[in-house]
PDB file of C-alpha atoms in Angstrom:
ATOM      1  CA  MET Z   1       0.000   0.000   0.000  1.00 62.00           C
ATOM      2  CA  THR Z   2       2.853   2.383   0.834  1.00 78.00           C
ATOM      3  CA  LEU Z   3       4.447   1.807  -2.576  1.00 84.00           C
ATOM      4  CA  PHE Z   4       1.105   2.463  -4.277  1.00 88.00           C
ATOM      5  CA  LEU Z   5       0.681   5.743  -2.382  1.00 86.00           C
ATOM      6  CA  VAL Z   6       4.244   6.811  -3.215  1.00 88.00           C
ATOM      7  CA  LEU Z   7       3.751   6.157  -6.941  1.00 91.00           C
ATOM      8  CA  THR Z   8       0.337   7.851  -6.861  1.00 92.00           C
ATOM      9  CA  PHE Z   9       1.821  10.938  -5.266  1.00 90.00           C
ATOM     10  CA  LEU Z  10       4.901  10.982  -7.527  1.00 93.00           C
ATOM     11  CA  PHE Z  11       2.849  10.698 -10.716  1.00 96.00           C
ATOM     12  CA  PHE Z  12       0.601  13.515  -9.508  1.00 95.00           C
ATOM     13  CA  ALA Z  13       3.507  15.786  -8.526  1.00 93.00           C
ATOM     14  CA  GLY Z  14       5.678  14.955 -11.535  1.00 95.00           C
ATOM     15  CA  SER Z  15       2.875  15.561 -14.027  1.00 96.00           C
ATOM     16  CA  LEU Z  16       2.102  19.007 -12.602  1.00 95.00           C
ATOM     17  CA  ILE Z  17       5.733  20.108 -12.165  1.00 95.00           C
ATOM     18  CA  GLY Z  18       6.657  18.836 -15.632  1.00 95.00           C
ATOM     19  CA  TRP Z  19       3.782  20.799 -17.137  1.00 95.00           C
ATOM     20  CA  GLY Z  20       5.100  23.954 -15.461  1.00 95.00           C
ATOM     21  CA  ILE Z  21       8.627  23.323 -16.758  1.00 94.00           C
ATOM     22  CA  GLU Z  22       7.415  22.736 -20.316  1.00 92.00           C
ATOM     23  CA  LEU Z  23       5.110  25.756 -20.190  1.00 92.00           C
ATOM     24  CA  VAL Z  24       7.998  28.077 -19.349  1.00 93.00           C
ATOM     25  CA  TRP Z  25      10.361  26.355 -21.805  1.00 90.00           C
ATOM     26  CA  ARG Z  26       7.962  26.721 -24.729  1.00 86.00           C
ATOM     27  CA  LYS Z  27       7.228  30.341 -23.827  1.00 86.00           C
ATOM     28  CA  PHE Z  28      10.825  31.557 -23.663  1.00 89.00           C
ATOM     29  CA  PHE Z  29      12.985  28.947 -25.414  1.00 85.00           C
ATOM     30  CA  GLY Z  30      10.750  27.082 -27.870  1.00 76.00           C
ATOM     31  CA  GLY Z  31      12.120  27.320 -31.399  1.00 73.00           C
ATOM     32  CA  ASP Z  32       8.665  26.733 -32.877  1.00 73.00           C
ATOM     33  CA  ASN Z  33       7.227  29.644 -30.920  1.00 74.00           C
ATOM     34  CA  PRO Z  34       9.088  32.752 -32.151  1.00 78.00           C
ATOM     35  CA  GLU Z  35       6.314  35.042 -30.914  1.00 80.00           C
ATOM     36  CA  HIS Z  36       6.745  33.660 -27.370  1.00 80.00           C
ATOM     37  CA  ARG Z  37       3.082  32.889 -26.867  1.00 80.00           C
ATOM     38  CA  TRP Z  38       1.792  30.968 -23.886  1.00 83.00           C
ATOM     39  CA  VAL Z  39       1.000  27.519 -25.288  1.00 82.00           C
ATOM     40  CA  ASN Z  40      -0.518  24.702 -23.279  1.00 86.00           C
ATOM     41  CA  PRO Z  41       2.165  21.987 -23.620  1.00 88.00           C
ATOM     42  CA  GLY Z  42       1.616  18.292 -24.043  1.00 85.00           C
ATOM     43  CA  PHE Z  43      -0.961  15.955 -25.500  1.00 89.00           C
ATOM     44  CA  LEU Z  44      -3.741  16.413 -22.943  1.00 92.00           C
ATOM     45  CA  HIS Z  45      -5.750  19.548 -22.238  1.00 89.00           C
ATOM     46  CA  GLY Z  46      -5.236  19.916 -18.492  1.00 91.00           C
ATOM     47  CA  PRO Z  47      -2.159  21.213 -16.636  1.00 93.00           C
ATOM     48  CA  TYR Z  48      -0.275  17.933 -16.439  1.00 94.00           C
ATOM     49  CA  LEU Z  49       2.236  15.929 -18.486  1.00 96.00           C
ATOM     50  CA  PRO Z  50       2.080  12.154 -17.867  1.00 96.00           C
ATOM     51  CA  LEU Z  51       5.593  11.625 -19.271  1.00 95.00           C
ATOM     52  CA  TYR Z  52       7.050  13.587 -16.365  1.00 96.00           C
ATOM     53  CA  GLY Z  53       4.843  11.748 -13.880  1.00 96.00           C
ATOM     54  CA  LEU Z  54       6.012   8.395 -15.223  1.00 97.00           C
ATOM     55  CA  SER Z  55       9.607   9.653 -15.262  1.00 96.00           C
ATOM     56  CA  LEU Z  56       9.420  10.597 -11.594  1.00 95.00           C
ATOM     57  CA  CYS Z  57       8.071   7.137 -10.752  1.00 96.00           C
ATOM     58  CA  LEU Z  58      10.887   5.597 -12.797  1.00 96.00           C
ATOM     59  CA  LEU Z  59      13.499   7.706 -10.992  1.00 96.00           C
ATOM     60  CA  PHE Z  60      12.102   6.528  -7.666  1.00 95.00           C
ATOM     61  CA  ALA Z  61      12.551   2.889  -8.711  1.00 95.00           C
ATOM     62  CA  LEU Z  62      16.036   3.433 -10.169  1.00 96.00           C
ATOM     63  CA  THR Z  63      17.242   5.113  -6.973  1.00 94.00           C
ATOM     64  CA  PHE Z  64      17.427   1.645  -5.418  1.00 92.00           C
ATOM     65  CA  VAL Z  65      19.767   0.289  -8.116  1.00 91.00           C
ATOM     66  CA  ASP Z  66      23.075  -0.830  -6.596  1.00 91.00           C
ATOM     67  CA  VAL Z  67      25.983   0.858  -8.391  1.00 90.00           C
ATOM     68  CA  SER Z  68      28.610   0.026  -5.762  1.00 90.00           C
ATOM     69  CA  PHE Z  69      30.447  -2.119  -8.351  1.00 91.00           C
ATOM     70  CA  VAL Z  70      31.408   1.026 -10.311  1.00 91.00           C
ATOM     71  CA  PRO Z  71      35.029   1.955  -9.496  1.00 91.00           C
ATOM     72  CA  GLY Z  72      36.066   5.479  -8.618  1.00 87.00           C
ATOM     73  CA  GLY Z  73      34.303   6.220  -5.367  1.00 90.00           C
ATOM     74  CA  PRO Z  74      30.878   7.636  -4.385  1.00 91.00           C
ATOM     75  CA  LEU Z  75      30.919  10.636  -6.745  1.00 92.00           C
ATOM     76  CA  VAL Z  76      31.631   8.498  -9.820  1.00 94.00           C
ATOM     77  CA  GLN Z  77      29.018   5.989  -8.698  1.00 94.00           C
ATOM     78  CA  LYS Z  78      26.395   8.716  -8.324  1.00 94.00           C
ATOM     79  CA  ALA Z  79      27.281  10.127 -11.759  1.00 94.00           C
ATOM     80  CA  ALA Z  80      26.940   6.618 -13.234  1.00 95.00           C
ATOM     81  CA  LEU Z  81      23.538   6.205 -11.563  1.00 96.00           C
ATOM     82  CA  PHE Z  82      22.362   9.507 -13.033  1.00 97.00           C
ATOM     83  CA  ILE Z  83      23.515   8.345 -16.479  1.00 96.00           C
ATOM     84  CA  VAL Z  84      21.466   5.153 -16.063  1.00 96.00           C
ATOM     85  CA  MET Z  85      18.468   7.255 -15.020  1.00 97.00           C
ATOM     86  CA  ALA Z  86      18.864   9.607 -17.976  1.00 97.00           C
ATOM     87  CA  LEU Z  87      19.211   6.711 -20.439  1.00 97.00           C
ATOM     88  CA  CYS Z  88      16.105   4.982 -19.063  1.00 97.00           C
ATOM     89  CA  ILE Z  89      14.012   8.152 -19.308  1.00 97.00           C
ATOM     90  CA  THR Z  90      15.386   8.796 -22.797  1.00 97.00           C
ATOM     91  CA  ALA Z  91      14.356   5.265 -23.777  1.00 97.00           C
ATOM     92  CA  MET Z  92      10.870   5.855 -22.383  1.00 97.00           C
ATOM     93  CA  GLU Z  93      10.710   9.167 -24.258  1.00 96.00           C
ATOM     94  CA  TYR Z  94      11.714   7.409 -27.475  1.00 97.00           C
ATOM     95  CA  VAL Z  95       9.120   4.642 -27.099  1.00 97.00           C
ATOM     96  CA  GLY Z  96       6.390   7.173 -26.259  1.00 94.00           C
ATOM     97  CA  GLY Z  97       7.273   9.418 -29.181  1.00 95.00           C
ATOM     98  CA  LEU Z  98       7.461   6.471 -31.577  1.00 95.00           C
ATOM     99  CA  ILE Z  99       4.038   5.189 -30.502  1.00 94.00           C
ATOM    100  CA  PHE Z 100       2.451   8.542 -31.254  1.00 93.00           C
ATOM    101  CA  ILE Z 101       4.217   8.961 -34.600  1.00 93.00           C
ATOM    102  CA  LYS Z 102       3.656   5.432 -35.901  1.00 92.00           C
ATOM    103  CA  GLY Z 103       0.271   4.833 -34.312  1.00 90.00           C
ATOM    104  CA  MET Z 104      -1.354   8.278 -34.466  1.00 90.00           C
ATOM    105  CA  HIS Z 105       0.740  10.255 -36.989  1.00 90.00           C
ATOM    106  CA  ILE Z 106       1.240  12.895 -34.279  1.00 91.00           C
ATOM    107  CA  LYS Z 107       4.572  14.443 -33.272  1.00 91.00           C
ATOM    108  CA  LEU Z 108       4.299  15.688 -29.705  1.00 90.00           C
ATOM    109  CA  TRP Z 109       7.810  17.156 -29.897  1.00 91.00           C
ATOM    110  CA  ASP Z 110      10.477  17.460 -32.578  1.00 90.00           C
ATOM    111  CA  TYR Z 111      14.241  17.502 -31.982  1.00 92.00           C
ATOM    112  CA  SER Z 112      15.097  17.303 -35.693  1.00 91.00           C
ATOM    113  CA  SER Z 113      17.115  20.518 -35.518  1.00 89.00           C
ATOM    114  CA  ASN Z 114      19.219  19.255 -32.594  1.00 92.00           C
ATOM    115  CA  TRP Z 115      22.579  17.588 -33.096  1.00 94.00           C
ATOM    116  CA  GLY Z 116      22.650  13.798 -32.811  1.00 96.00           C
ATOM    117  CA  ASN Z 117      18.884  13.377 -32.797  1.00 96.00           C
ATOM    118  CA  ILE Z 118      17.268  10.048 -33.608  1.00 96.00           C
ATOM    119  CA  GLN Z 119      14.137  10.447 -35.741  1.00 94.00           C
ATOM    120  CA  GLY Z 120      13.569  13.810 -34.086  1.00 94.00           C
ATOM    121  CA  ILE Z 121      12.337  11.998 -30.955  1.00 95.00           C
ATOM    122  CA  ILE Z 122      15.423  12.000 -28.741  1.00 97.00           C
ATOM    123  CA  CYS Z 123      18.748  13.822 -28.779  1.00 96.00           C
ATOM    124  CA  PRO Z 124      21.872  14.155 -26.593  1.00 97.00           C
ATOM    125  CA  LEU Z 125      20.965  17.663 -25.394  1.00 95.00           C
ATOM    126  CA  PHE Z 126      17.697  16.607 -23.830  1.00 95.00           C
ATOM    127  CA  SER Z 127      19.266  13.418 -22.467  1.00 97.00           C
ATOM    128  CA  PHE Z 128      21.693  15.735 -20.674  1.00 97.00           C
ATOM    129  CA  PHE Z 129      18.734  17.673 -19.280  1.00 96.00           C
ATOM    130  CA  TRP Z 130      17.321  14.371 -18.007  1.00 97.00           C
ATOM    131  CA  TRP Z 131      20.706  13.689 -16.377  1.00 97.00           C
ATOM    132  CA  VAL Z 132      20.540  17.048 -14.557  1.00 96.00           C
ATOM    133  CA  LEU Z 133      16.939  16.471 -13.484  1.00 95.00           C
ATOM    134  CA  SER Z 134      17.909  13.002 -12.232  1.00 96.00           C
ATOM    135  CA  ALA Z 135      20.556  14.566  -9.994  1.00 96.00           C
ATOM    136  CA  VAL Z 136      18.074  17.170  -8.742  1.00 95.00           C
ATOM    137  CA  TYR Z 137      15.599  14.410  -7.922  1.00 95.00           C
ATOM    138  CA  TYR Z 138      18.200  12.271  -6.152  1.00 95.00           C
ATOM    139  CA  PHE Z 139      19.557  15.010  -3.885  1.00 94.00           C
ATOM    140  CA  PHE Z 140      16.503  17.183  -3.252  1.00 93.00           C
ATOM    141  CA  VAL Z 141      13.374  15.084  -3.760  1.00 92.00           C
ATOM    142  CA  HIS Z 142      14.060  11.445  -2.914  1.00 92.00           C
ATOM    143  CA  PRO Z 143      15.295  12.026   0.656  1.00 92.00           C
ATOM    144  CA  ARG Z 144      11.999  13.791   1.471  1.00 90.00           C
ATOM    145  CA  ILE Z 145       9.527  11.405  -0.146  1.00 87.00           C
ATOM    146  CA  LEU Z 146       8.607   9.480   2.992  1.00 78.00           C
ATOM    147  CA  ALA Z 147       8.066  12.712   4.934  1.00 87.00           C
ATOM    148  CA  TRP Z 148       5.860  14.055   2.151  1.00 84.00           C
ATOM    149  CA  LEU Z 149       3.959  10.772   2.012  1.00 79.00           C
ATOM    150  CA  TYR Z 150       3.319  10.924   5.757  1.00 80.00           C
ATOM    151  CA  TRP Z 151       1.979  14.460   5.370  1.00 85.00           C
ATOM    152  CA  PHE Z 152      -0.056  13.392   2.333  1.00 80.00           C
ATOM    153  CA  THR Z 153      -1.794  10.510   4.144  1.00 75.00           C
ATOM    154  CA  ASN Z 154      -2.596  12.688   7.158  1.00 79.00           C
ATOM    155  CA  HIS Z 155      -4.305  15.502   5.256  1.00 79.00           C
ATOM    156  CA  LEU Z 156      -7.668  14.407   3.959  1.00 77.00           C
ATOM    157  CA  ALA Z 157      -8.232  17.624   1.976  1.00 84.00           C
ATOM    158  CA  PHE Z 158      -5.064  17.048  -0.032  1.00 85.00           C
ATOM    159  CA  CYS Z 159      -6.046  13.418  -0.622  1.00 86.00           C
ATOM    160  CA  LEU Z 160      -9.287  14.725  -2.136  1.00 90.00           C
ATOM    161  CA  VAL Z 161      -7.293  17.079  -4.382  1.00 91.00           C
ATOM    162  CA  VAL Z 162      -5.212  14.154  -5.643  1.00 92.00           C
ATOM    163  CA  GLY Z 163      -8.343  12.077  -6.164  1.00 92.00           C
ATOM    164  CA  PHE Z 164      -9.928  14.945  -8.102  1.00 94.00           C
ATOM    165  CA  PHE Z 165      -6.762  15.170 -10.212  1.00 96.00           C
ATOM    166  CA  TYR Z 166      -7.025  11.524 -11.240  1.00 96.00           C
ATOM    167  CA  GLY Z 167     -10.731  11.890 -12.004  1.00 96.00           C
ATOM    168  CA  VAL Z 168     -10.134  14.911 -14.259  1.00 96.00           C
ATOM    169  CA  PHE Z 169      -7.089  13.210 -15.779  1.00 96.00           C
ATOM    170  CA  THR Z 170      -9.147  10.135 -16.741  1.00 96.00           C
ATOM    171  CA  VAL Z 171     -11.898  12.207 -18.373  1.00 95.00           C
ATOM    172  CA  ASP Z 172      -9.300  14.336 -20.171  1.00 94.00           C
ATOM    173  CA  LEU Z 173      -7.499  11.240 -21.463  1.00 95.00           C
ATOM    174  CA  CYS Z 174     -10.706   9.762 -22.895  1.00 94.00           C
ATOM    175  CA  TYR Z 175     -11.647  13.057 -24.571  1.00 91.00           C
ATOM    176  CA  THR Z 176      -8.172  13.627 -26.017  1.00 91.00           C
ATOM    177  CA  LEU Z 177      -7.904  10.095 -27.387  1.00 91.00           C
ATOM    178  CA  ARG Z 178     -11.147  10.678 -29.294  1.00 89.00           C
ATOM    179  CA  LEU Z 179      -9.713  13.927 -30.646  1.00 87.00           C
ATOM    180  CA  ALA Z 180      -6.446  12.174 -31.522  1.00 88.00           C
ATOM    181  CA  ALA Z 181      -8.386   9.582 -33.512  1.00 89.00           C
ATOM    182  CA  ARG Z 182      -9.850  12.371 -35.658  1.00 85.00           C
ATOM    183  CA  ILE Z 183      -6.439  13.985 -36.136  1.00 86.00           C
ATOM    184  CA  ARG Z 184      -4.991  10.573 -36.995  1.00 89.00           C
ATOM    185  CA  ALA Z 185      -7.641   9.993 -39.658  1.00 86.00           C
ATOM    186  CA  PHE Z 186      -6.962  13.447 -41.109  1.00 82.00           C
ATOM    187  CA  ALA Z 187      -3.176  12.917 -41.106  1.00 85.00           C
ATOM    188  CA  LYS Z 188      -3.380   9.382 -42.492  1.00 84.00           C
ATOM    189  CA  GLU Z 189      -5.584  10.540 -45.363  1.00 82.00           C
ATOM    190  CA  ARG Z 190      -2.972  13.137 -46.345  1.00 81.00           C
ATOM    191  CA  GLN Z 191       0.059  10.978 -45.532  1.00 83.00           C
ATOM    192  CA  ILE Z 192       1.552  13.461 -43.055  1.00 82.00           C
ATOM    193  CA  ASP Z 193       2.701  13.552 -39.448  1.00 85.00           C
ATOM    194  CA  VAL Z 194       1.106  16.356 -37.453  1.00 85.00           C
ATOM    195  CA  ARG Z 195       3.358  18.440 -35.216  1.00 85.00           C
ATOM    196  CA  TYR Z 196       1.004  18.867 -32.291  1.00 85.00           C
ATOM    197  CA  GLU Z 197       2.416  22.063 -30.786  1.00 79.00           C
ATOM    198  CA  ASN Z 198       2.564  23.785 -34.176  1.00 78.00           C
ATOM    199  CA  LEU Z 199      -1.025  22.747 -34.795  1.00 80.00           C
ATOM    200  CA  LYS Z 200      -2.104  24.314 -31.511  1.00 78.00           C
ATOM    201  CA  LEU Z 201      -0.331  27.544 -32.389  1.00 76.00           C
ATOM    202  CA  ALA Z 202      -1.807  27.617 -35.880  1.00 76.00           C
ATOM    203  CA  ILE Z 203      -5.352  27.133 -34.589  1.00 74.00           C
ATOM    204  CA  GLN Z 204      -4.763  29.762 -31.920  1.00 72.00           C
ATOM    205  CA  LYS Z 205      -3.620  32.268 -34.557  1.00 73.00           C
ATOM    206  CA  LYS Z 206      -6.511  31.367 -36.848  1.00 69.00           C
ATOM    207  CA  ASN Z 207      -9.027  31.982 -34.061  1.00 67.00           C
ATOM    208  CA  GLU Z 208      -7.410  35.339 -33.312  1.00 70.00           C
ATOM    209  CA  GLU Z 209      -7.654  36.331 -36.970  1.00 68.00           C
ATOM    210  CA  LEU Z 210     -11.325  35.401 -36.953  1.00 66.00           C
ATOM    211  CA  LYS Z 211     -11.691  37.315 -33.687  1.00 61.00           C
ATOM    212  CA  GLU Z 212     -12.789  34.206 -31.869  1.00 55.00           C
ATOM    213  CA  LYS Z 213     -12.052  33.589 -28.233  1.00 56.00           C
ATOM    214  CA  THR Z 214      -8.682  31.937 -27.755  1.00 53.00           C
ATOM    215  CA  HIS Z 215      -8.732  28.920 -25.446  1.00 59.00           C
ATOM    216  CA  PHE Z 216      -5.572  28.109 -23.534  1.00 59.00           C
ATOM    217  CA  ILE Z 217      -6.685  24.737 -22.172  1.00 60.00           C
ATOM    218  CA  MET Z 218      -9.104  23.657 -24.913  1.00 59.00           C
ATOM    219  CA  ALA Z 219      -6.711  24.605 -27.680  1.00 62.00           C
ATOM    220  CA  PHE Z 220      -8.650  22.773 -30.389  1.00 60.00           C
ATOM    221  CA  HIS Z 221     -11.978  24.410 -29.607  1.00 56.00           C
ATOM    222  CA  SER Z 222     -13.190  26.361 -32.625  1.00 49.00           C
ATOM    223  CA  ASP Z 223     -16.501  27.929 -31.542  1.00 45.00           C
ATOM    224  CA  GLY Z 224     -18.716  25.498 -33.402  1.00 42.00           C
ATOM    225  CA  ARG Z 225     -16.606  25.156 -36.562  1.00 50.00           C
ATOM    226  CA  ASN Z 226     -15.873  21.697 -37.864  1.00 51.00           C
ATOM    227  CA  LEU Z 227     -12.607  20.306 -36.480  1.00 57.00           C
ATOM    228  CA  ALA Z 228     -11.569  19.000 -39.890  1.00 59.00           C
ATOM    229  CA  GLU Z 229     -11.869  22.504 -41.347  1.00 63.00           C
ATOM    230  CA  SER Z 230      -9.756  23.913 -38.515  1.00 60.00           C
ATOM    231  CA  LEU Z 231      -7.160  21.209 -39.077  1.00 62.00           C
ATOM    232  CA  ARG Z 232      -7.114  21.794 -42.831  1.00 64.00           C
ATOM    233  CA  SER Z 233      -6.650  25.527 -42.401  1.00 63.00           C
ATOM    234  CA  ALA Z 234      -3.914  25.004 -39.834  1.00 61.00           C
ATOM    235  CA  MET Z 235      -2.129  22.509 -42.074  1.00 58.00           C
ATOM    236  CA  GLU Z 236      -2.150  24.939 -44.957  1.00 59.00           C
ATOM    237  CA  ARG Z 237      -0.717  27.606 -42.675  1.00 58.00           C
ATOM    238  CA  LEU Z 238       2.052  25.266 -41.584  1.00 54.00           C
ATOM    239  CA  GLY Z 239       2.690  23.984 -45.096  1.00 51.00           C
ATOM    240  CA  LEU Z 240       2.443  20.367 -43.924  1.00 47.00           C
ATOM    241  CA  ASN Z 241       1.689  18.703 -47.243  1.00 41.00           C
ATOM    242  CA  GLN Z 242       4.010  15.739 -46.923  1.00 41.00           C
ATOM    243  CA  ARG Z 243       5.969  13.739 -44.361  1.00 46.00           C
TER     244      ARG Z 243
END
């Protein structure tokens, strides 16, 4: 039961924190966002990114890996552990990205312009970022998990917040998968892969041009217009006519 509560809490916290990190990154450093707009990151509509939640759970499990066999002392052993963590998260990122591209024709992110990238899904730069985040987790988060869990289980109001999060997350996932099926059908018909973040930006700009209300969370809402028409217009704006 304790392990279940730890993973539940870590997925909740990681998803929210990761969403905040990506929100700021896309605003100030995103190459596909030259106008520095606020763009809701990720595949889902709510303020959470499951990849970060799963990554935090994975880091928790990998913390217990014994690396005492690595020569060079504690510092080298810790560095080796962080490399293992970064490689595992990179592998999970690759599998997740590949599933979306091959199964749904959707690119949630694109590292094609980064050196050493593999299919635009992973690259050394972001693996390094995972290495840094692994170190941050190990030194600043992991030692406090049990204390946070004790606080979590003794505050009913916060338990309700977490429960509400999972309820909203489940509904959001079902809704977004239905939307993804429509995008997949559109992309498959035209033999393209849709860059999800660019599509959000294009629809946001289109709505602004039409003087429609811009939705931060429900980015694909188009005030009653057919989704296919919104997608078609956005694709033309992006010039996505082939893979």
